[in-house]
Coordinates of N, CA and C in Angstrom, one line a residue:
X147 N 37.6 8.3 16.4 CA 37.4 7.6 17.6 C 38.4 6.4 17.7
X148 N 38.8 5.9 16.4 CA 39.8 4.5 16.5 C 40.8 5.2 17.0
X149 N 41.1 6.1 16.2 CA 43.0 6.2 16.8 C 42.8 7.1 17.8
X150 N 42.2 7.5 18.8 CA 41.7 8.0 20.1 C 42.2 6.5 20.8
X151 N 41.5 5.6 20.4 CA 41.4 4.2 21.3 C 42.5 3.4 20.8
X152 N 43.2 3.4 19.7 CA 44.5 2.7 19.2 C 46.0 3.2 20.2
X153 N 45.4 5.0 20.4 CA 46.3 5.9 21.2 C 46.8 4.9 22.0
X154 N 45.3 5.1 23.1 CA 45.5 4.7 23.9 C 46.0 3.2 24.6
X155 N 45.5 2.3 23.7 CA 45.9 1.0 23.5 C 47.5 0.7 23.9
X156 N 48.2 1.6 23.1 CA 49.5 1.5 22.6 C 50.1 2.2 23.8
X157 N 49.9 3.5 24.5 CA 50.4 3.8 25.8 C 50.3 2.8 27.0
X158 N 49.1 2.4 27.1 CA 49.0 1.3 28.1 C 49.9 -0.3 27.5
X159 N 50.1 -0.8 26.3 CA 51.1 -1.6 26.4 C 52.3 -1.0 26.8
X160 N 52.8 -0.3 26.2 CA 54.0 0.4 26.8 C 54.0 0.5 27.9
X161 N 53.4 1.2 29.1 CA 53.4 1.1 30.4 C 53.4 -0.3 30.8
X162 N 53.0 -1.1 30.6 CA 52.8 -2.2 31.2 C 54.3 -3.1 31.2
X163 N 54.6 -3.2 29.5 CA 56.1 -3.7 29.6 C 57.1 -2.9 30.0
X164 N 57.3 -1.5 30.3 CA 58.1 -0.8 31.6 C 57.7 -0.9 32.7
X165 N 57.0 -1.2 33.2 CA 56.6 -1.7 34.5 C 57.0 -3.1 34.5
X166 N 57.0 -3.8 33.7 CA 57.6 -5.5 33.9 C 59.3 -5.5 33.9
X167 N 60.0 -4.4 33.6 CA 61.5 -4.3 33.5 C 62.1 -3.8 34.4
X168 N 61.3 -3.7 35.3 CA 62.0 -3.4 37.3 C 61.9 -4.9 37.4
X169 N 61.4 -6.1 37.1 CA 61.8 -7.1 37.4 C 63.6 -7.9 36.9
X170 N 64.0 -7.2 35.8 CA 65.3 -7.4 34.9 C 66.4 -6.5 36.2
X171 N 66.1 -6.0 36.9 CA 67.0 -4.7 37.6 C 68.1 -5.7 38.2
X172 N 68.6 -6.8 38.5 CA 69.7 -7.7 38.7 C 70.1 -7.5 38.0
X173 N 69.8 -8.0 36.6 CA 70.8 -8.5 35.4 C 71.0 -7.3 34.7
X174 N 70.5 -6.2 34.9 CA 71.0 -4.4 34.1 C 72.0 -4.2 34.8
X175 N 71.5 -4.6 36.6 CA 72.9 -3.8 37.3 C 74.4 -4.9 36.8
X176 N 74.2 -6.1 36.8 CA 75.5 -7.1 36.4 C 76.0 -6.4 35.3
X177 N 75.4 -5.9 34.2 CA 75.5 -5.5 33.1 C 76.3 -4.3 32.8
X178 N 75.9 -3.0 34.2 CA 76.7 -2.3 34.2 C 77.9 -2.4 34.9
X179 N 77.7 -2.9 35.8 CA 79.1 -3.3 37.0 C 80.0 -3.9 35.6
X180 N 80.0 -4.8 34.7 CA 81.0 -5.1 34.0 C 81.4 -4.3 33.2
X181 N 80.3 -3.2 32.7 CA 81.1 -2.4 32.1 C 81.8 -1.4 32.4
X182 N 81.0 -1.0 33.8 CA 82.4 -0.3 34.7 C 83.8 -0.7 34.9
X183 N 83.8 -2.0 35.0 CA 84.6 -2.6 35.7 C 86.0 -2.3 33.9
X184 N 85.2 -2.7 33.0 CA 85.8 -2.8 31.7 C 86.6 -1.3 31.6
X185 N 85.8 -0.2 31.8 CA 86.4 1.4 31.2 C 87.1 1.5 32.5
X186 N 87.0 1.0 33.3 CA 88.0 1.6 34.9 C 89.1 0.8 34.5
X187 N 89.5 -0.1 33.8 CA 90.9 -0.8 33.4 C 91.3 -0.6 32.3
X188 N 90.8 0.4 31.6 CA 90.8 1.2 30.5 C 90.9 0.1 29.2
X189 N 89.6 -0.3 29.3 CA 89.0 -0.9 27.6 C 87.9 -0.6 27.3
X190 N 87.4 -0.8 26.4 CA 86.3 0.1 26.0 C 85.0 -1.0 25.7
X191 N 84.3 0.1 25.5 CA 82.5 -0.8 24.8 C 82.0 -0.8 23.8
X192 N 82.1 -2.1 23.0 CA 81.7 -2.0 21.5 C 80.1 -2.7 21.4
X193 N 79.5 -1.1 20.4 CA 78.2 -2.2 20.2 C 77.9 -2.5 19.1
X194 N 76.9 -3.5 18.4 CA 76.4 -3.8 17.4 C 74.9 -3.7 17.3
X195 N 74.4 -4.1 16.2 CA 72.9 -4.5 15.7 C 72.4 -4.0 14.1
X196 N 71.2 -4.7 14.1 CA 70.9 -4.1 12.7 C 69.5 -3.2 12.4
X197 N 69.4 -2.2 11.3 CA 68.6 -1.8 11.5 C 68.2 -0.8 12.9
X198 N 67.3 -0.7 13.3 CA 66.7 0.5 14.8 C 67.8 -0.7 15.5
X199 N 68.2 -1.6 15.9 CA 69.6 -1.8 16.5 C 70.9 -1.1 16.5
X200 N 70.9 -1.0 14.9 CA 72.0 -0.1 14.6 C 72.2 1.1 15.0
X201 N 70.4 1.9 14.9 CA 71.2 3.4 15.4 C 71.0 2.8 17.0
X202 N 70.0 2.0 17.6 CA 70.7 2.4 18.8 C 71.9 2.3 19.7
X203 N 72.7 1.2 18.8 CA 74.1 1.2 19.2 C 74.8 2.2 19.2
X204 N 74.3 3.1 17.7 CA 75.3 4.4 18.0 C 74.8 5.4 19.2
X205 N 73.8 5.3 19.2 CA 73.3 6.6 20.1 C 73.7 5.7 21.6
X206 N 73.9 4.9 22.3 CA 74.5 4.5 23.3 C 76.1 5.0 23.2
X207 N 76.7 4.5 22.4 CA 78.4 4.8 22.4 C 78.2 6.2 22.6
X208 N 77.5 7.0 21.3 CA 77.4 8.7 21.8 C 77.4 8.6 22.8
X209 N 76.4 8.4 24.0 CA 76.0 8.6 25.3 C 77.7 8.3 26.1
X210 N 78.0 7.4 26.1 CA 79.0 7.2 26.3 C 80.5 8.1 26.2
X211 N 80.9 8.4 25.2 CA 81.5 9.0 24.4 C 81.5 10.3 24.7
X212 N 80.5 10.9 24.8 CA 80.3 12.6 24.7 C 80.0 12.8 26.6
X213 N 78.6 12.4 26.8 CA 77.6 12.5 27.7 C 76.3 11.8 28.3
X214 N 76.1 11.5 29.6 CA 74.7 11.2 29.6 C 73.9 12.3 30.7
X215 N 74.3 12.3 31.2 CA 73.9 13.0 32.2 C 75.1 13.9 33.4
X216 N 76.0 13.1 33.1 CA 77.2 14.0 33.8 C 77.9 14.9 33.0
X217 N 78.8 16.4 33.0 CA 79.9 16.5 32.4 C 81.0 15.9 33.3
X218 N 82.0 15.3 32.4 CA 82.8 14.0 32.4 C 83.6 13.8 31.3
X219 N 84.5 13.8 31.2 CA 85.6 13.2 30.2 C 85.0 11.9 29.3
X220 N 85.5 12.2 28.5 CA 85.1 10.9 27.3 C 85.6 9.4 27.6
X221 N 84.5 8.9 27.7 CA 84.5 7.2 28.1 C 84.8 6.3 26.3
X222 N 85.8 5.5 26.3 CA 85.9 4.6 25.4 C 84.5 3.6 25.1
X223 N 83.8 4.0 23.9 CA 82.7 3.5 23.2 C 83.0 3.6 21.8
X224 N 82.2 2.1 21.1 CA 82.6 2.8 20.0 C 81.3 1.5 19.1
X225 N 81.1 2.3 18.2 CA 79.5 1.8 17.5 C 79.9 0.5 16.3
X226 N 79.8 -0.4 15.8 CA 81.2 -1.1 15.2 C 79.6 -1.1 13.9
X227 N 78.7 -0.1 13.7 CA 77.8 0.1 12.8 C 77.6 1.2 12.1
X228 N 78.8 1.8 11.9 CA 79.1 2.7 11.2 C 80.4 3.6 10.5
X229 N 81.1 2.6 10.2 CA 82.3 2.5 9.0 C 81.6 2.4 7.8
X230 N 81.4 2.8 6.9 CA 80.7 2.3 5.5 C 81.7 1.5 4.7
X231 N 83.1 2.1 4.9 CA 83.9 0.6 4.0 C 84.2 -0.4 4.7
X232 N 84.2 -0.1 5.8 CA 84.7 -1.9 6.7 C 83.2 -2.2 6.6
X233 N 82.1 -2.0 6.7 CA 80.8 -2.7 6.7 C 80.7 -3.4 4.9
X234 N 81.1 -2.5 4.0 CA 80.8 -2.9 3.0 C 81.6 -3.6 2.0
X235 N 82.8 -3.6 2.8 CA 84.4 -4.4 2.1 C 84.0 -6.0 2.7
X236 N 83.4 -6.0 3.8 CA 83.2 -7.2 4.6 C 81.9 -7.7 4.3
X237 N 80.7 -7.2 4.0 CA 79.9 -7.3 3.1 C 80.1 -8.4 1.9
X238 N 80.6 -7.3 1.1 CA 81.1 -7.9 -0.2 C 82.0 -8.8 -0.9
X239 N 83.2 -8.7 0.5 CA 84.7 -9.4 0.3 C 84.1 -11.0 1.0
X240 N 83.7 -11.0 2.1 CA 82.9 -11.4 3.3 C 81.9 -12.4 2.8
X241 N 81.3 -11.7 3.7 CA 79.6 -12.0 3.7 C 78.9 -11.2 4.8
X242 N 77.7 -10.5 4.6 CA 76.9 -10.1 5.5 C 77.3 -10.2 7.0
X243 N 77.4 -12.0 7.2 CA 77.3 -12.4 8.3 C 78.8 -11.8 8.9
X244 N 79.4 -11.8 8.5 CA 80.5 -10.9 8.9 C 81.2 -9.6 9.5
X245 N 79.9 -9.2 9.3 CA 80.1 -7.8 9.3 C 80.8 -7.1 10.7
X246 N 80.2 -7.5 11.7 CA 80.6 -7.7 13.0 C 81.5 -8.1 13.6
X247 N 81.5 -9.8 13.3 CA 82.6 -10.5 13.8 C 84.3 -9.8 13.2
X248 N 84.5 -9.6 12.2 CA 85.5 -8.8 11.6 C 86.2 -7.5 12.3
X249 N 85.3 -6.7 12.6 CA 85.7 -5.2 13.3 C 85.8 -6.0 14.9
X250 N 85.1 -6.6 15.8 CA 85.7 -7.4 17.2 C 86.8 -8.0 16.6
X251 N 87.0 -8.4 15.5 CA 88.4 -9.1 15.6 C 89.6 -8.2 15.3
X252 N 89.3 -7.4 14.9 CA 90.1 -6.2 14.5 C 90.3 -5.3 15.6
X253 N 89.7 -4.3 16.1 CA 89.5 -3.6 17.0 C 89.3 -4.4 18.8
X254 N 88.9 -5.5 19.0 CA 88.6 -5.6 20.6 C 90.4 -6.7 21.1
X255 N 90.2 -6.2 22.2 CA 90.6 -6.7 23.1 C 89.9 -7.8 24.2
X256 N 91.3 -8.5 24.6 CA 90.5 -9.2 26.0 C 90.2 -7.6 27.0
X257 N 89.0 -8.2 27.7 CA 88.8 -7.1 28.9 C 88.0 -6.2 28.2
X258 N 87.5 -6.2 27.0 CA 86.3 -5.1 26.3 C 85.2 -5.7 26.3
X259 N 84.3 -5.2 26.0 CA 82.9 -5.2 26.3 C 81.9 -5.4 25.0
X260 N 81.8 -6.0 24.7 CA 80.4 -6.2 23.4 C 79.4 -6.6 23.8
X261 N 78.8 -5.2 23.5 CA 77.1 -4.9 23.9 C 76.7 -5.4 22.4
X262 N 75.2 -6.8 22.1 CA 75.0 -7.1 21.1 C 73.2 -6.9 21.2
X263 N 72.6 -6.0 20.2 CA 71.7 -5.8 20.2 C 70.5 -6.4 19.2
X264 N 69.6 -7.7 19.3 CA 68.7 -8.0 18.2 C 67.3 -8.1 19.0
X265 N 67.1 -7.7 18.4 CA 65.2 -7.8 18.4 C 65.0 -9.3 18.6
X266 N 65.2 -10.1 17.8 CA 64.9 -11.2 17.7 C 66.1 -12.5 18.3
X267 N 67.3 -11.8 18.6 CA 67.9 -13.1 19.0 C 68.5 -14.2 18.1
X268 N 68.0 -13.7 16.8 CA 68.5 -14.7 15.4 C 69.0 -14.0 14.6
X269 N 70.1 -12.4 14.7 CA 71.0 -12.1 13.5 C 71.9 -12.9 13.5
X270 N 72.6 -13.8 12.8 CA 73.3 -14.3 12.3 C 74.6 -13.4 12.5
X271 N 74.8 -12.1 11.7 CA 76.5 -11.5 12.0 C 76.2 -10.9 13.6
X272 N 74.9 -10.7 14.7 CA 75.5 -10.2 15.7 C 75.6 -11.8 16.2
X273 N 75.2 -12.7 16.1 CA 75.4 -13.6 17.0 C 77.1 -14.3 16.5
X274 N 77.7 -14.3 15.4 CA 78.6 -14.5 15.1 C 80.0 -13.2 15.8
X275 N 79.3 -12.2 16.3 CA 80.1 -11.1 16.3 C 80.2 -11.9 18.2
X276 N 79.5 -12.1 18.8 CA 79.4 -12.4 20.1 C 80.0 -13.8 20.6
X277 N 80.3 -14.8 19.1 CA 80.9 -16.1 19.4 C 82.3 -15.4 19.3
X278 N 82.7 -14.5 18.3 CA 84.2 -14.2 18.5 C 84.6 -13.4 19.4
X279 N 83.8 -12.7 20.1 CA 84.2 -11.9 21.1 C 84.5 -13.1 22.0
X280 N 83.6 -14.0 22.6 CA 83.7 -15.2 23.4 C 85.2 -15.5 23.4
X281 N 85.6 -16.1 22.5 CA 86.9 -16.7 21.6 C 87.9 -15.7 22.5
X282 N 87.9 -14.6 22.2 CA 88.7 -13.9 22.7 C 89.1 -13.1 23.8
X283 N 88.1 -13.8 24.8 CA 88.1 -12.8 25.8 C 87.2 -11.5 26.2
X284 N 86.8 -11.4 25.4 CA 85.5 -10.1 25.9 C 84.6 -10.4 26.4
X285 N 84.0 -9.5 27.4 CA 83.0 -10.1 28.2 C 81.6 -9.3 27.1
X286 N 80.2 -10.3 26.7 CA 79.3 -10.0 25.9 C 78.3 -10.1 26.7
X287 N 77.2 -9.2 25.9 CA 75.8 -8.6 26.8 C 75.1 -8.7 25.6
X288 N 73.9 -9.6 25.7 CA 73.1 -9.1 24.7 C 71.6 -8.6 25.2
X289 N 71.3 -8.1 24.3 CA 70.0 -7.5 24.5 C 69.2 -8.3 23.6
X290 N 68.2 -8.4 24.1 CA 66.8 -9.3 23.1 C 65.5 -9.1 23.4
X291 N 64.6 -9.4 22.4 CA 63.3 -10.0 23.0 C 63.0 -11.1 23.7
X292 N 61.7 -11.2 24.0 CA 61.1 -12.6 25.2 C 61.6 -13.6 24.8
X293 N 61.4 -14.0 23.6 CA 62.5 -15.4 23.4 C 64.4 -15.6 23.6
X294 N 64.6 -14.3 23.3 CA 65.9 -14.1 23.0 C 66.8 -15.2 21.9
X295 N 66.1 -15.8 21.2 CA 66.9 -16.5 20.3 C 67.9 -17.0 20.9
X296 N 68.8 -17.6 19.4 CA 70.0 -18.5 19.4 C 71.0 -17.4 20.5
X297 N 71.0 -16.1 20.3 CA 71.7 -15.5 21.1 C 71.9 -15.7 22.5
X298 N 71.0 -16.2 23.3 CA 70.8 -16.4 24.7 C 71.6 -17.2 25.0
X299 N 71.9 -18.5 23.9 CA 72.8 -19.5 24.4 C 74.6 -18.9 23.9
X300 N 74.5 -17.7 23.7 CA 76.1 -17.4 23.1 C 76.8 -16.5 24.2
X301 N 76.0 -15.7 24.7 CA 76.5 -14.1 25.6 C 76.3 -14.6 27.1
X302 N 77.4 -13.6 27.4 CA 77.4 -13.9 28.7 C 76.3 -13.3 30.1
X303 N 76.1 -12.2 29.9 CA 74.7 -11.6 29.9 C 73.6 -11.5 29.0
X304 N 72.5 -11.8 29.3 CA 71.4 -12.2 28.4 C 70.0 -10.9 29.0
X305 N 69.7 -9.9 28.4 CA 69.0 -9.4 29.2 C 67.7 -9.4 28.0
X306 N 66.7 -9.8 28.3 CA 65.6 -10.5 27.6 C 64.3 -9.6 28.1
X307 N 64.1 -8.7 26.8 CA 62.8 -7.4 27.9 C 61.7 -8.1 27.3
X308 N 60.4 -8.0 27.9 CA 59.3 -8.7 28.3 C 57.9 -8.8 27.1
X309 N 58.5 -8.8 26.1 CA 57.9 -8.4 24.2 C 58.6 -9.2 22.9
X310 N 57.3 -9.3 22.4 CA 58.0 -10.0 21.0 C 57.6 -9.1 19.7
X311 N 57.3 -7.8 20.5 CA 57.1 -7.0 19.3 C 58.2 -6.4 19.3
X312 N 58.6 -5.8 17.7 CA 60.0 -5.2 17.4 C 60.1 -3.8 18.3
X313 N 59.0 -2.8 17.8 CA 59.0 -1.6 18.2 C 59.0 -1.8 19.7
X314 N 58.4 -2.4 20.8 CA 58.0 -2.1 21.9 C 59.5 -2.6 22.4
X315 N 60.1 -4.0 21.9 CA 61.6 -4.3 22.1 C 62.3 -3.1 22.0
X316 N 62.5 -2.5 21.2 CA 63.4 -1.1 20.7 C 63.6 -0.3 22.0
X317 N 62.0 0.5 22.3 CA 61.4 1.3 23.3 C 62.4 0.3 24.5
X318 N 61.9 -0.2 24.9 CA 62.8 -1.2 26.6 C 64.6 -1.3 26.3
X319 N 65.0 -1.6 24.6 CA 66.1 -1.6 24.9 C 67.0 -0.5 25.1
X320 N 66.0 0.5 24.6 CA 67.0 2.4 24.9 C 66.6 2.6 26.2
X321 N 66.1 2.1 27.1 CA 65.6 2.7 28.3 C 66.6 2.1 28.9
X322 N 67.2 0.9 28.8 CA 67.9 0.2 29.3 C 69.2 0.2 29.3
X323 N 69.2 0.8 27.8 CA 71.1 1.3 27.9 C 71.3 2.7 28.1
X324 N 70.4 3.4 28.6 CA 70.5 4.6 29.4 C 70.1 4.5 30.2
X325 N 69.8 3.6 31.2 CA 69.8 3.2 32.7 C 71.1 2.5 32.6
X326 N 71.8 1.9 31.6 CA 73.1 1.5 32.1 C 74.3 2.3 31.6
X327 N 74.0 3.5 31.0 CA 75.1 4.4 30.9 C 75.4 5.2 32.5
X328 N 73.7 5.7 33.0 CA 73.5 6.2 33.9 C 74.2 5.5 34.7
X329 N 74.3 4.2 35.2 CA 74.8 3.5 36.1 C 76.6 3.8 36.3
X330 N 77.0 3.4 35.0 CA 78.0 4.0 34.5 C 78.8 5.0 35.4
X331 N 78.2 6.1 34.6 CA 78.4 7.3 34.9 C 78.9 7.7 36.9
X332 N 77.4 7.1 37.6 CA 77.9 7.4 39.0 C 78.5 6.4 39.4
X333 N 79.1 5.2 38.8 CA 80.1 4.6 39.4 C 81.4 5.3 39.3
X334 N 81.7 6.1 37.7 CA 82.7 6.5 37.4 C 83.2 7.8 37.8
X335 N 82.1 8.1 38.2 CA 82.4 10.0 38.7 C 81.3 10.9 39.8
X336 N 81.9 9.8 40.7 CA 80.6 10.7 42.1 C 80.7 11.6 42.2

């Protein structure tokens, strides 16, 4: 009978904070309009994060990259969370906090896009990865929880879903970068 009633518990929070993220639908659409705006002048979209950040950065670039919903030619994305020697030469050569800021400074351009992903708003290398993108011109998006951390004062989009739990954060922030692939998508190919 608990996990009957835990079930259910746990579906009804979730419904409830997706139902609170039609309130965010401004700041998703700003979010994708710039990244359209980014791959239509041909530069691309780098993401980061750590942990269930990490993969979801890659599985966005895929989305990007391959497919979301349209067939469509391959859109410039690119996951900056999965090199194992630039992560781990900058790691070790580096520091941790590094990890990020290093590949944006290597790989981005002005006119690219860094999508920065924390649960909490306080990783140190994404928030450092989003001060150098600043520096140079890229326009940054981050994604967070209800506080959004130190990050909210670094990015230029701040999109802050309605939880300060890790897991339920995760769940809103994949719904969100596939509502803004999707967006994507039918800007780029009606």
């Amino acid at each position: 009978m608990f996990m009957q009633k835990h079930i259910e518990n746990e579906f009804e929070q979730i419904s409830q904070n997706f139902l609170k993220l039609k309130e965010l639908s401004p700041i998703i659409i700003e979010a994708a309009e710039v990244c359209t705006k980014a791959l239509k002048s041909g530069n691309k979209i780098m993401f980061c994060g750590n942990g269930g950040s990490a993969a979801d950065s890659q599985h966005l670039a895929a989305e990007l990259v391959c497919k979301y919903k349209k067939d469509r030619h391959a859109l410039n994305a690119i996951a900056l969370t999965t090199n194992i020697p630039i992560l781990t030469a900058a790691a070790n050569d580096l520091a941790f906090d590094y990890i990020f800021e290093r590949q944006v400074e290597g790989l981005g351009k002005e006119g690219d896009v860094l999508i920065a992903l924390s649960t909490s708003g306080k990783s140190i290398n994404v928030i450092r990865a989003v001060e150098r993108a600043n520096e140079m011109g890229i326009k940054t998006i981050a994604l967070t929880g209800k506080d959004g951390g130190a990050i909210k004062h670094n990015a230029s989009i701040v999109i802050k879903v309605p939880s300060d739990i890790t897991n339920n954060i995760q769940e809103m922030h994949i719904a969100i970068g596939h509502i803004i692939c999707e967006l994507i998508e039918t800007s780029l190919f009606k």
